[in-house]
CSV table of C-alpha atoms in Angstrom, one decimal:
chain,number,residue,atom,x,y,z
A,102,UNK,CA,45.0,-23.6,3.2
A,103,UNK,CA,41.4,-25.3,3.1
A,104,UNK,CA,42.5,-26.3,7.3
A,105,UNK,CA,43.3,-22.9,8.1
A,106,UNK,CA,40.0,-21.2,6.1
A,107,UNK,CA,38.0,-23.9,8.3
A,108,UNK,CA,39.5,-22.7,11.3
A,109,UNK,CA,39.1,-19.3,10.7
A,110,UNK,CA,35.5,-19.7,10.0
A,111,UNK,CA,35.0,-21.3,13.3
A,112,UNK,CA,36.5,-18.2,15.0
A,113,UNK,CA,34.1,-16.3,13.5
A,114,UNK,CA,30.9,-18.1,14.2
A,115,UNK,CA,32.8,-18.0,18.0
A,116,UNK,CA,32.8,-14.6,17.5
A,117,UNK,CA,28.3,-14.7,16.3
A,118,UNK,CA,27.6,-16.3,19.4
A,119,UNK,CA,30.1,-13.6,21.6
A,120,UNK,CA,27.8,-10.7,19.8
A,121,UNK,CA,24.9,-12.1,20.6
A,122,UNK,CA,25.3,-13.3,23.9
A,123,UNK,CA,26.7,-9.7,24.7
A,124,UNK,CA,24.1,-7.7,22.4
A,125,UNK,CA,20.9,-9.8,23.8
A,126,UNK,CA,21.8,-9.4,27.5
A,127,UNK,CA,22.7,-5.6,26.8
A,128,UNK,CA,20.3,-4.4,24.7
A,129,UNK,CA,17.6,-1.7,26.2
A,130,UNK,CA,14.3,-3.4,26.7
A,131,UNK,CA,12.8,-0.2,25.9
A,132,UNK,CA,14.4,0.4,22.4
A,133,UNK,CA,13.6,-3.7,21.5
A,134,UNK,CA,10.0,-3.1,22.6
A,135,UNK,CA,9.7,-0.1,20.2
A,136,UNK,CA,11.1,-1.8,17.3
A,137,UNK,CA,8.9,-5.0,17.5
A,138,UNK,CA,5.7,-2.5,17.9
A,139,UNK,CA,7.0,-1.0,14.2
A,140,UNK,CA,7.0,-4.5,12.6
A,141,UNK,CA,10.7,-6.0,13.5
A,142,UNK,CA,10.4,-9.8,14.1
A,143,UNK,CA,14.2,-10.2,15.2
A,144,UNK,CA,13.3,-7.7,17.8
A,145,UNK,CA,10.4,-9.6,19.3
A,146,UNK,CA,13.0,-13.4,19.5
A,147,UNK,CA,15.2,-11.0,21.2
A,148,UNK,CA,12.4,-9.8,23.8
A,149,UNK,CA,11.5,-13.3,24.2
A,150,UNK,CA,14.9,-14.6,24.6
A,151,UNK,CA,16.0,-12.2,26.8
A,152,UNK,CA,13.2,-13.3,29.2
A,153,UNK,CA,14.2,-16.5,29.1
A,154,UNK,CA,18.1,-16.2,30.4
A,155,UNK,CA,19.0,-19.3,31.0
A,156,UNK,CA,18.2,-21.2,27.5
A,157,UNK,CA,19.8,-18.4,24.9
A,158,UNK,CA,23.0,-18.2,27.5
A,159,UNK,CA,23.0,-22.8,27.5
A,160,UNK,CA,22.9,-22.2,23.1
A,161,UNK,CA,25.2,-20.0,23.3
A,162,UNK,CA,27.7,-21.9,25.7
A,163,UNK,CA,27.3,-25.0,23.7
A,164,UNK,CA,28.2,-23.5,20.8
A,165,UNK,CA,31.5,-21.8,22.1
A,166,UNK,CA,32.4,-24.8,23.7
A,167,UNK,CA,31.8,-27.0,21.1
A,168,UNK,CA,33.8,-24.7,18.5
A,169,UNK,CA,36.9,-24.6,21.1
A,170,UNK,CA,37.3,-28.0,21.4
A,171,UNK,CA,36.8,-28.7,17.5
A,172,UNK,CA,39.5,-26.1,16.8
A,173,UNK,CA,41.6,-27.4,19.2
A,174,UNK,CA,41.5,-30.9,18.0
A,175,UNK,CA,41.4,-30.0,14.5
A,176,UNK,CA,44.5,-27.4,14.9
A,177,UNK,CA,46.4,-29.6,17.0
A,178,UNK,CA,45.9,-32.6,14.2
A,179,UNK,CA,45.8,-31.2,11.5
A,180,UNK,CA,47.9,-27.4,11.2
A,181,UNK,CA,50.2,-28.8,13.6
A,182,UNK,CA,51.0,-32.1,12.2
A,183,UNK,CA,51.8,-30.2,8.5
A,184,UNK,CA,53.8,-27.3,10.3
A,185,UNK,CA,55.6,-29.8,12.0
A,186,UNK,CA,56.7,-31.7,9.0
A,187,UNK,CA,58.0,-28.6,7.4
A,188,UNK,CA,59.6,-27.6,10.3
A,189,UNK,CA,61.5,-31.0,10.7
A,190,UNK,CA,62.7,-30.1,7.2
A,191,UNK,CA,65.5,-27.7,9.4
A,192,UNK,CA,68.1,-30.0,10.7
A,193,UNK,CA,68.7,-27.3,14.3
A,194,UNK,CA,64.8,-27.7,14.6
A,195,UNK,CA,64.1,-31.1,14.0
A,196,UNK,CA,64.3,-32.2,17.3
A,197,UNK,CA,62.0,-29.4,18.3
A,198,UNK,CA,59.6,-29.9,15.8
A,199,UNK,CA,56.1,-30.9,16.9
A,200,UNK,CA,56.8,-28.9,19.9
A,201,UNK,CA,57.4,-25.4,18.0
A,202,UNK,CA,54.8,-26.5,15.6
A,203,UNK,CA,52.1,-27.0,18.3
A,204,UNK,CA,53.2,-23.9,19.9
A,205,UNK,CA,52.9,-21.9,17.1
A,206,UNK,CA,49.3,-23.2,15.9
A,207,UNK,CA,47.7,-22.7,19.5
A,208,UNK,CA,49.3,-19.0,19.5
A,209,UNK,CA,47.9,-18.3,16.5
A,210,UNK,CA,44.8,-19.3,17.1
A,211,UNK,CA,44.1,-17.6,20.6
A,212,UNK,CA,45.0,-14.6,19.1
A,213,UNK,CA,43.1,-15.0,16.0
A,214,UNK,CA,40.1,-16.1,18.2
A,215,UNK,CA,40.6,-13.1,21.0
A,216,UNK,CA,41.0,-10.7,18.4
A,217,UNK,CA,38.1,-11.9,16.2
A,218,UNK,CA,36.0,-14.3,18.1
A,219,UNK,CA,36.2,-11.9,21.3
A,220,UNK,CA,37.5,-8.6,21.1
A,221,UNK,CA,35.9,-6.9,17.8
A,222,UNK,CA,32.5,-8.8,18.1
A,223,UNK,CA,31.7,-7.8,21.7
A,224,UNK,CA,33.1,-4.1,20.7
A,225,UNK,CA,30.8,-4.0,17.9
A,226,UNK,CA,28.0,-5.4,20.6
A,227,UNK,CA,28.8,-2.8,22.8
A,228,UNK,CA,28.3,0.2,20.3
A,229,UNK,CA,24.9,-1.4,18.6
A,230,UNK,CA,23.6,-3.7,20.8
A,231,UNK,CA,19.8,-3.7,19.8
A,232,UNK,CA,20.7,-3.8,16.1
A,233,UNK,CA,22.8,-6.9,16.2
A,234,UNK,CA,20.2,-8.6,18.6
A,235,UNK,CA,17.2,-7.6,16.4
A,236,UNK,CA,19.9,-9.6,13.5
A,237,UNK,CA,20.7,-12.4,15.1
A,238,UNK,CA,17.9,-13.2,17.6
A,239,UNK,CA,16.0,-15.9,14.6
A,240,UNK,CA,19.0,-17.9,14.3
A,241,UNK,CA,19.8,-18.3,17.9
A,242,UNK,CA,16.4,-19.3,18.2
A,243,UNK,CA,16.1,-21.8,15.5
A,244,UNK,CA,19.6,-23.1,16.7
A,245,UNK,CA,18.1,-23.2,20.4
A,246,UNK,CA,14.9,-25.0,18.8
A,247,UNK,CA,17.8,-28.1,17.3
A,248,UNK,CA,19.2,-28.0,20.9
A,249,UNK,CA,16.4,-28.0,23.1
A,250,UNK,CA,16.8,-31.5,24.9
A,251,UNK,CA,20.8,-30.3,25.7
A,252,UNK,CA,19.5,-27.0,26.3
A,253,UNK,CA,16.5,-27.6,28.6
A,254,UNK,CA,19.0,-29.9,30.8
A,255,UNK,CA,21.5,-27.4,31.5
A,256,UNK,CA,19.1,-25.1,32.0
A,257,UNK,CA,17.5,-26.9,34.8
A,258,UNK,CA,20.9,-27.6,36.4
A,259,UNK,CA,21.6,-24.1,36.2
A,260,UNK,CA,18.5,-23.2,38.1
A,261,UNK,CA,19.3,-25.9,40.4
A,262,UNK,CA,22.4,-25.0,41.4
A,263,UNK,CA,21.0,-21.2,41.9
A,264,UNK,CA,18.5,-21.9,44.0
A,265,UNK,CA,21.1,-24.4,46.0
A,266,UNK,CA,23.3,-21.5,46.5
A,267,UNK,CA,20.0,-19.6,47.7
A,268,UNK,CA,19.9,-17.0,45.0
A,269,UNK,CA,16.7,-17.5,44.1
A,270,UNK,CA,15.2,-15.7,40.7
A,271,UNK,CA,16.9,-13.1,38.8
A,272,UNK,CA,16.1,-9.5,40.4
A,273,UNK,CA,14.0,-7.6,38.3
A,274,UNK,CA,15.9,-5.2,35.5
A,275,UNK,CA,13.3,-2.3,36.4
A,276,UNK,CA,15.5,1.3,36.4
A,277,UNK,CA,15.8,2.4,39.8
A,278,UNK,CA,15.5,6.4,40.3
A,279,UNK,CA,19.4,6.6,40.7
A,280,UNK,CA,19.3,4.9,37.1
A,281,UNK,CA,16.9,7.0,35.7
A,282,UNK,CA,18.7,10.0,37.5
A,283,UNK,CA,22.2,8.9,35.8
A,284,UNK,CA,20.6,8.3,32.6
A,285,UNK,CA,19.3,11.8,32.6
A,286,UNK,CA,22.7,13.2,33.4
A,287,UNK,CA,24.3,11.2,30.5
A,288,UNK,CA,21.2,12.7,28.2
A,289,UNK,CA,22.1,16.3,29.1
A,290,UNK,CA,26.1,15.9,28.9
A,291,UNK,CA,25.6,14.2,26.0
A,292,UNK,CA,23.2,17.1,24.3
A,293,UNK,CA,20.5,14.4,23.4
A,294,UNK,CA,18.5,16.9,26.6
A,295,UNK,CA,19.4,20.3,26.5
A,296,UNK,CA,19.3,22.2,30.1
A,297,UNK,CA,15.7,23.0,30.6
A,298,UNK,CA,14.5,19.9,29.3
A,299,UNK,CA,17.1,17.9,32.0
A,300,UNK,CA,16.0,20.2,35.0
A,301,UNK,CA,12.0,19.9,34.0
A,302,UNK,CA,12.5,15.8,33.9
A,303,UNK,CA,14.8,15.7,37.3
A,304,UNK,CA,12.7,17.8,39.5
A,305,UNK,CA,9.5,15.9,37.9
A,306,UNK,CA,11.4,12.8,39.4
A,307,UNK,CA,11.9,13.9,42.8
A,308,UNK,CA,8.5,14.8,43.6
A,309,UNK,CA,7.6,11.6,45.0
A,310,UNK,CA,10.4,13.0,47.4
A,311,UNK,CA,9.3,16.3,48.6
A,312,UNK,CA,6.8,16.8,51.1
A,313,UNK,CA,4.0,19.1,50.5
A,314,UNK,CA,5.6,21.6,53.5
A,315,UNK,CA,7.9,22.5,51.4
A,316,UNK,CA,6.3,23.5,48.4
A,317,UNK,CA,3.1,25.1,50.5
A,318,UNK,CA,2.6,28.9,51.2
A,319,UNK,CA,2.9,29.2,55.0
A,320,UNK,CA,-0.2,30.0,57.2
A,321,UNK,CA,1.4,33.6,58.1
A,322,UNK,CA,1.9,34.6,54.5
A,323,UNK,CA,-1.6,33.5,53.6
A,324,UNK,CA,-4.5,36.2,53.4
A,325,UNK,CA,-7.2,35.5,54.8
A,326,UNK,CA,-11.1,36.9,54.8
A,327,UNK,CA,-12.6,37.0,58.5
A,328,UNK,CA,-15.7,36.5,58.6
A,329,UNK,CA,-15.8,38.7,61.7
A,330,UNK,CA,-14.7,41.1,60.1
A,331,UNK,CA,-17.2,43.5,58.2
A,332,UNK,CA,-18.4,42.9,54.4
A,333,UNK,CA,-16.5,45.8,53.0
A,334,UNK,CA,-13.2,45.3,54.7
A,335,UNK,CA,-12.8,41.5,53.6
A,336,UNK,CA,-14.1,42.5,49.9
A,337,UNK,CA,-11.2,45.6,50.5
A,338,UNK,CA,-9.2,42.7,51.3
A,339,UNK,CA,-9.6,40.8,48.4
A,340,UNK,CA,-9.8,43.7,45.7
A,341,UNK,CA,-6.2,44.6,47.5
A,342,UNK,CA,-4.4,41.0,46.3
A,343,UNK,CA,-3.7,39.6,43.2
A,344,UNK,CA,-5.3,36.6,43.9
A,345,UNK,CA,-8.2,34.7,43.2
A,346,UNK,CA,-9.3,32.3,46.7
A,347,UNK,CA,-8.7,33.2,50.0
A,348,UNK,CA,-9.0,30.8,53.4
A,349,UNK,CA,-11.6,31.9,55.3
A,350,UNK,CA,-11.8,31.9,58.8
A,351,UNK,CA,-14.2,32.8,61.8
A,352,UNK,CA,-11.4,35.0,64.2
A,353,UNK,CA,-8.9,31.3,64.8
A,354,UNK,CA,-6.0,31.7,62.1
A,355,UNK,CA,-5.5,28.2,62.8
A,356,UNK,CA,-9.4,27.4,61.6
A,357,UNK,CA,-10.1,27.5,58.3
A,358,UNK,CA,-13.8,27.0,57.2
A,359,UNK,CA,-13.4,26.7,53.7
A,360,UNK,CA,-12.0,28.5,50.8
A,361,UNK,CA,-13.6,31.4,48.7
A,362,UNK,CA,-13.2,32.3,45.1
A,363,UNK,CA,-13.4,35.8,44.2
A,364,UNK,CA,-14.9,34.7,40.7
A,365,UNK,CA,-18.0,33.6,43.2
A,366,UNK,CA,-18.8,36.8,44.8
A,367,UNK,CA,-18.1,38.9,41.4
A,368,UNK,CA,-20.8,36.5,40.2
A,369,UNK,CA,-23.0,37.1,43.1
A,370,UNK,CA,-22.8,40.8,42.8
A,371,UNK,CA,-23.6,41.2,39.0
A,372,UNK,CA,-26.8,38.5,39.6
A,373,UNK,CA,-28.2,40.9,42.4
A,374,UNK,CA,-26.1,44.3,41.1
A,375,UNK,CA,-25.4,45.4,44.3
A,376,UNK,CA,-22.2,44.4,46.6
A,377,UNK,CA,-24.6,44.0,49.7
A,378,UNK,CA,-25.9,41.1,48.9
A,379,UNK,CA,-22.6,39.2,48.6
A,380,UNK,CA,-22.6,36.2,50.7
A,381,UNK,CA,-19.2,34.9,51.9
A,382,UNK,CA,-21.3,31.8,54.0
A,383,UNK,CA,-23.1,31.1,50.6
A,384,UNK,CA,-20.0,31.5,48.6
A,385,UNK,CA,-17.8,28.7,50.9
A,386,UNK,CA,-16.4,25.8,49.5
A,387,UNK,CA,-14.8,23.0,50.6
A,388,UNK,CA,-11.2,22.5,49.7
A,389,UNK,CA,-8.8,19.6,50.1
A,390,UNK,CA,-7.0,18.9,53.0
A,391,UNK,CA,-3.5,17.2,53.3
A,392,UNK,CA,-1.2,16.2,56.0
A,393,UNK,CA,2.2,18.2,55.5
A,394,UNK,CA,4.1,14.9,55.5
A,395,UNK,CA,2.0,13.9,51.7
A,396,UNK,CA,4.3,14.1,49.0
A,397,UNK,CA,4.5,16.2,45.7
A,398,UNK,CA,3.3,13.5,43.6
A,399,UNK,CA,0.6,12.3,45.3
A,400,UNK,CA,-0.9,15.4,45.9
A,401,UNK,CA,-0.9,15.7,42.2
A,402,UNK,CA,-2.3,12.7,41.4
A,403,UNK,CA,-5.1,13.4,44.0
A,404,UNK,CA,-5.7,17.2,42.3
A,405,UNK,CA,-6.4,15.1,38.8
A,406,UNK,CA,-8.4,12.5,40.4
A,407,UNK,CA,-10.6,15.3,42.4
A,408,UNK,CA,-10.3,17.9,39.6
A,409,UNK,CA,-8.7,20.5,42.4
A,410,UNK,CA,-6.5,23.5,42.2
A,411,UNK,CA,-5.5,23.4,45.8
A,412,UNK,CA,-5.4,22.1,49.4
A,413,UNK,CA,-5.1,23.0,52.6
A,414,UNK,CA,-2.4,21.4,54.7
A,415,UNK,CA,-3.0,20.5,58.3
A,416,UNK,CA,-1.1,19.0,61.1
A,417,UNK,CA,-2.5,15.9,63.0
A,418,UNK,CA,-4.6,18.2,65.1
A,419,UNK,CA,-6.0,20.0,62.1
A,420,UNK,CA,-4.5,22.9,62.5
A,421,UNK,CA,-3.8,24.9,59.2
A,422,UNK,CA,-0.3,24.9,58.4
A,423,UNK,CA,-0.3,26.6,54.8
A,424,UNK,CA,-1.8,26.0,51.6
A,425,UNK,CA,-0.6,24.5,48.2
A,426,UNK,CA,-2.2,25.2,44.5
A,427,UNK,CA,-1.6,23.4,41.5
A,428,UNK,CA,0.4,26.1,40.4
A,429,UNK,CA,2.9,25.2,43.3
A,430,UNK,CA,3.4,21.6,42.2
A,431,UNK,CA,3.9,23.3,38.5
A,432,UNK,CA,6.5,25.4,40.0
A,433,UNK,CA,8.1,22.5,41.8
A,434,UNK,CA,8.7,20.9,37.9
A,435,UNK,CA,9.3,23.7,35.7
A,436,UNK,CA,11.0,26.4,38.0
A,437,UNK,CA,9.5,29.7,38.5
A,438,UNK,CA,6.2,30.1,36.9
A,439,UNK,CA,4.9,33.8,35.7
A,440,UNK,CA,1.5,35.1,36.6
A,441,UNK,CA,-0.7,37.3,39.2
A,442,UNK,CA,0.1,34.8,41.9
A,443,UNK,CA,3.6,34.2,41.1
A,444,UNK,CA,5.7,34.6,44.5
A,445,UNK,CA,8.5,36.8,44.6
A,446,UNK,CA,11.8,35.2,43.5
A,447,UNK,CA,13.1,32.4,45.6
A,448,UNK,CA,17.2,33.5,44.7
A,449,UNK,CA,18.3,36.1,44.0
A,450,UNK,CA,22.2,36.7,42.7
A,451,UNK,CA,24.4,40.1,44.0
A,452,UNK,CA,26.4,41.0,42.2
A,453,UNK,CA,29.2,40.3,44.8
A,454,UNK,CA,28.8,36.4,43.9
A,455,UNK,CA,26.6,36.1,46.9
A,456,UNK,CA,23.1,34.8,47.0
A,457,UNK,CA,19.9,36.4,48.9
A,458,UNK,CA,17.8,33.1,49.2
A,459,UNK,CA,13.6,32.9,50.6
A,460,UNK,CA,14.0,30.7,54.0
A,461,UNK,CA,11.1,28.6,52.4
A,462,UNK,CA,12.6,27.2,49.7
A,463,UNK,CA,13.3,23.4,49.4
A,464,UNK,CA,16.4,21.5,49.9
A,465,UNK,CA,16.7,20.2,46.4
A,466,UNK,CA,16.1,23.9,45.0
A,467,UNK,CA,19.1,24.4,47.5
A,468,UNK,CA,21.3,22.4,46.0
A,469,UNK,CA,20.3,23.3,42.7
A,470,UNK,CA,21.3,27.2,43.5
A,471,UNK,CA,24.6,26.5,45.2
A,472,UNK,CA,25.5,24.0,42.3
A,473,UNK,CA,25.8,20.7,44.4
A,474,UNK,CA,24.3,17.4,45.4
A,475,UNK,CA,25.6,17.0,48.9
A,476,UNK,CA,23.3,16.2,51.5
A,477,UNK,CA,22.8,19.0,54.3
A,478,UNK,CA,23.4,17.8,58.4
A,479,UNK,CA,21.5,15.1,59.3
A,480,UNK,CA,18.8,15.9,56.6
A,481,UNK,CA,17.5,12.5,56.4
A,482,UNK,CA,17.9,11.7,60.1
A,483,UNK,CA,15.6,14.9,61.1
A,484,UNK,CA,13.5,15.2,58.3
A,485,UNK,CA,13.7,18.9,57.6
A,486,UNK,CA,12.7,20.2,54.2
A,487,UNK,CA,13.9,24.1,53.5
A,488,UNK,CA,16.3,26.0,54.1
A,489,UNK,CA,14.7,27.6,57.4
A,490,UNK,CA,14.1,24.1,58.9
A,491,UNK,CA,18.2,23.4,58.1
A,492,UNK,CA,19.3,26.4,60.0
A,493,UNK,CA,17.3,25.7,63.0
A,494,UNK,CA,18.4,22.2,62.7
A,495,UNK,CA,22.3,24.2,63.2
A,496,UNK,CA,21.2,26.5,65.4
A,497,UNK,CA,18.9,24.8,67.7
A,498,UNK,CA,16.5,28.0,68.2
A,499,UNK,CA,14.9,30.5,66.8
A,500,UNK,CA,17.2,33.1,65.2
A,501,UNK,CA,17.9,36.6,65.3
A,502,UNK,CA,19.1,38.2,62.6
A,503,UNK,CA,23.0,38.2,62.2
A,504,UNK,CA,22.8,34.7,63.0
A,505,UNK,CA,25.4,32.5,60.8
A,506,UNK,CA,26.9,28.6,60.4
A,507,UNK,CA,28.9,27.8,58.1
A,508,UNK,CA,28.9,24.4,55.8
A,509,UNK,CA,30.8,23.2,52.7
A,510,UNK,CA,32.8,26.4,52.1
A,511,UNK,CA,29.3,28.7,52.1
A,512,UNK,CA,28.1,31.2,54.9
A,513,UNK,CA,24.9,30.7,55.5
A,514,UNK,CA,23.2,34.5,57.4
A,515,UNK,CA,19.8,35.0,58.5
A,516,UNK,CA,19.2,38.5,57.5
A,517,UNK,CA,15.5,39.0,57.9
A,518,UNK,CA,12.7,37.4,60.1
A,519,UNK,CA,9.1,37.6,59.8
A,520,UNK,CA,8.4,36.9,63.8
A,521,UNK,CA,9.2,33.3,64.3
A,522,UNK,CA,9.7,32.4,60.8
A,523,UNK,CA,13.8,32.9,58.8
A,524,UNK,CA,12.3,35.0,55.8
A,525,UNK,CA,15.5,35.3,54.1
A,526,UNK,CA,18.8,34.1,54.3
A,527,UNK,CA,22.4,35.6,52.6
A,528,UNK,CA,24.3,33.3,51.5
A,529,UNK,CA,28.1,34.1,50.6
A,530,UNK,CA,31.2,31.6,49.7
A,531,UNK,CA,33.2,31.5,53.0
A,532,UNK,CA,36.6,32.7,50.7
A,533,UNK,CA,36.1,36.2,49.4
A,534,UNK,CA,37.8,34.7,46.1
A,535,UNK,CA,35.2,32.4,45.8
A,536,UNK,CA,32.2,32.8,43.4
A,537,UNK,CA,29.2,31.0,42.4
A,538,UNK,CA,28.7,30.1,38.9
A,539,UNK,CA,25.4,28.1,39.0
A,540,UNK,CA,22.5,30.7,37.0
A,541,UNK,CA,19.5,30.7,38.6
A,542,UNK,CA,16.4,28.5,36.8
């Protein structure tokens, strides 16, 4: 009995060094790092281990191996030798004795050590893998410690033979976007993120994706004050709109000289209380400019670092192309943002299933709408970036209205233009039977 506890003990310490093999090489970095900030000394060996692959992995092989051979040795001479005594006790098995007997101890003890120096460790592993590192990290490191001159030589003809086969160094464990992307996903399905929470953090990753065309207001949609034009049309101008800056230019749409804010001239006409002696020269300032190939996020990070609320964006000639506002990049995150300068809505659902869509909007909004991730034709090879630039892609000139392709089961119909520009778009599911389901964020 005293053989067969021994043995069994030594399938469980197999099965300590399966958990923490598995928990320390699975365990979130993240989740450790938290831990050993709130005090927890296990999770800190388990940091430090995990850095250090190839001496925690040499412990943990010498110990397995070590154990396999002692049980084998130890079953085979000791369990064996008694079973086959009281086997040879049967005159039909006698014969057969040390054979059956051998048999039967090695049986038992694979499955004893699959089941419980395998199996159930690495499954408990799997479900709490930074709490059983945080637990045994210590010991593995003090057992490491009583190895080291063992350890530190397979260690170094590990790294030997890796670099021999030209592997080189471990790649680095940094998440990827895709990672972070799926992550996300499992968060949401999983109800750890509920829906608007999921959507805020996804679009917030693709902004280092989108180009700042995409998100800008187009130059033909923008209003403008002219400073050829008289005083009290461009303040007519501005009183008219619900916004607050306006380009200015000097007769070339394509010139902009600066930006005003209407905030400056109100001020100048309550200093001098009289609306001639608003300035619009005086009142310029100087806004960013961007190339429309500058993406989402670093136009944000160059609005913090300037303390700006929006930029111009040119083409390589300087030409004005359209202009983007902080609030854009906001809208680009959280969806749809309410206000005086709010745009009107990007989608809008019939109640025929169909969808009436702005020709601006982006591709991922796109795909957001008609509830899919597929890429649109040759969207990375040309570079196109709304839903105007993917139907001219199809097409291959400018519309007219009536105009359709069709892609992925969805009709896509240019029903307005604003001269050269698609304005909006209808788009229906090829099979009258078909319906969208996606809601609108």
């Amino acid at each position: 009995m005293t053989d067969v506890l021994i043995i069994f003990a030594l399938i469980l310490l197999n099965g300590l060094f399966a958990t923490a093999e598995l928990s320390i090489a699975s365990a979130k970095k993240l989740r450790l790092e938290e831990s050993a900030r709130r005090g927890s000394e296990g999770a800190r060996v388990a940091l430090d281990l995990a850095a250090r692959p190839s001496d925690f992995l040499s412990t943990i092989q010498i110990g397995i191996t070590l154990i396999s051979i002692f049980n084998g040795a130890f079953g085979q001479a000791s369990l064996a030798a008694q079973l086959g005594r009281q086997l040879a006790g049967f005159a039909p098995l006698a014969p057969y004795a040390d054979m059956l007997a051998l048999a039967v101890v090695i049986g038992s003890i694979t499955l004893a050590s699959i089941v419980f120096g395998e199996l159930v460790p690495k499954r408990i592993a799997m479900q709490y893998p930074e709490a059983t590192a945080a637990l045994l990290a210590r010991p593995l490191q003090r057992l490491s410690w009583l190895m080291t001159p063992l350890v530190r030589l397979l260690a170094a003809v590990t790294e030997l033979i890796i670099r021999l086969c030209g592997l080189g160094r471990q790649a680095s464990d940094a998440p990827t976007t895709e990672e972070i992307s799926g992550m996300l996903r499992e968060g949401s399905d999983a109800g750890v993120l509920d829906r608007t929470e999921y959507d805020i953090a996804r679009r917030g990753l693709s902004l280092r994706q989108q180009r700042v065309s995409a998100l800008m207001t187009p130059r033909v949609d923008l209003e403008t004050v002219d400073l050829q034009a008289d005083i009290g049309s461009n303040l007519r101008t501005i009183a008219a709109r619900p916004y607050s800056r306006f380009p200015v230019i000097d007769g070339d749409p394509a010139q902009v000289l600066g930006v005003i804010h209407a905030g400056d001239l109100f001020a100048q006409t309550i200093r001098a209380g009289t609306l001639d002696a608003v300035d619009l020269h005086g009142a310029l300032r100087q806004p960013l400019q961007v190339p429309a190939s500058a993406n989402a996020m670093g136009l944000l990070e160059l609005f913090r670092e300037r303390r700006a609320e929006l930029a111009l964006v040119v083409d390589e000639h300087g030409q004005l192309l359209g202009m983007v506002t902080l609030t854009d990049l906001m809208g680009a995150v959280v969806g749809a943002l309410p206000g005086i300068e709010a745009r009107e809505a990007d989608a809008v659902q019939r109640d025929d299933g169909s969808w009436l869509l702005d020709g601006a909007m982006e591709l991922e909004r796109l795909r957001e709408v008609l509830g899919t991730q597929a890429p649109f034709p040759d969207e990375a090879a040309q570079g196109y970036q709304t839903l105007a630039g993917m139907l001219l892609h199809q097409l291959g000139h400018v519309p007219a209205p009536s105009e359709q392709i069709e892609w992925k089961g969805h009709r896509f119909e240019v029903v307005d233009m604003d001269r050269n520009r698609i304005d909006r778009v209808l788009v229906s599911p090829v099979e009258p039977a078909a319906r969208y389901n996606t809601p609108v964020k």
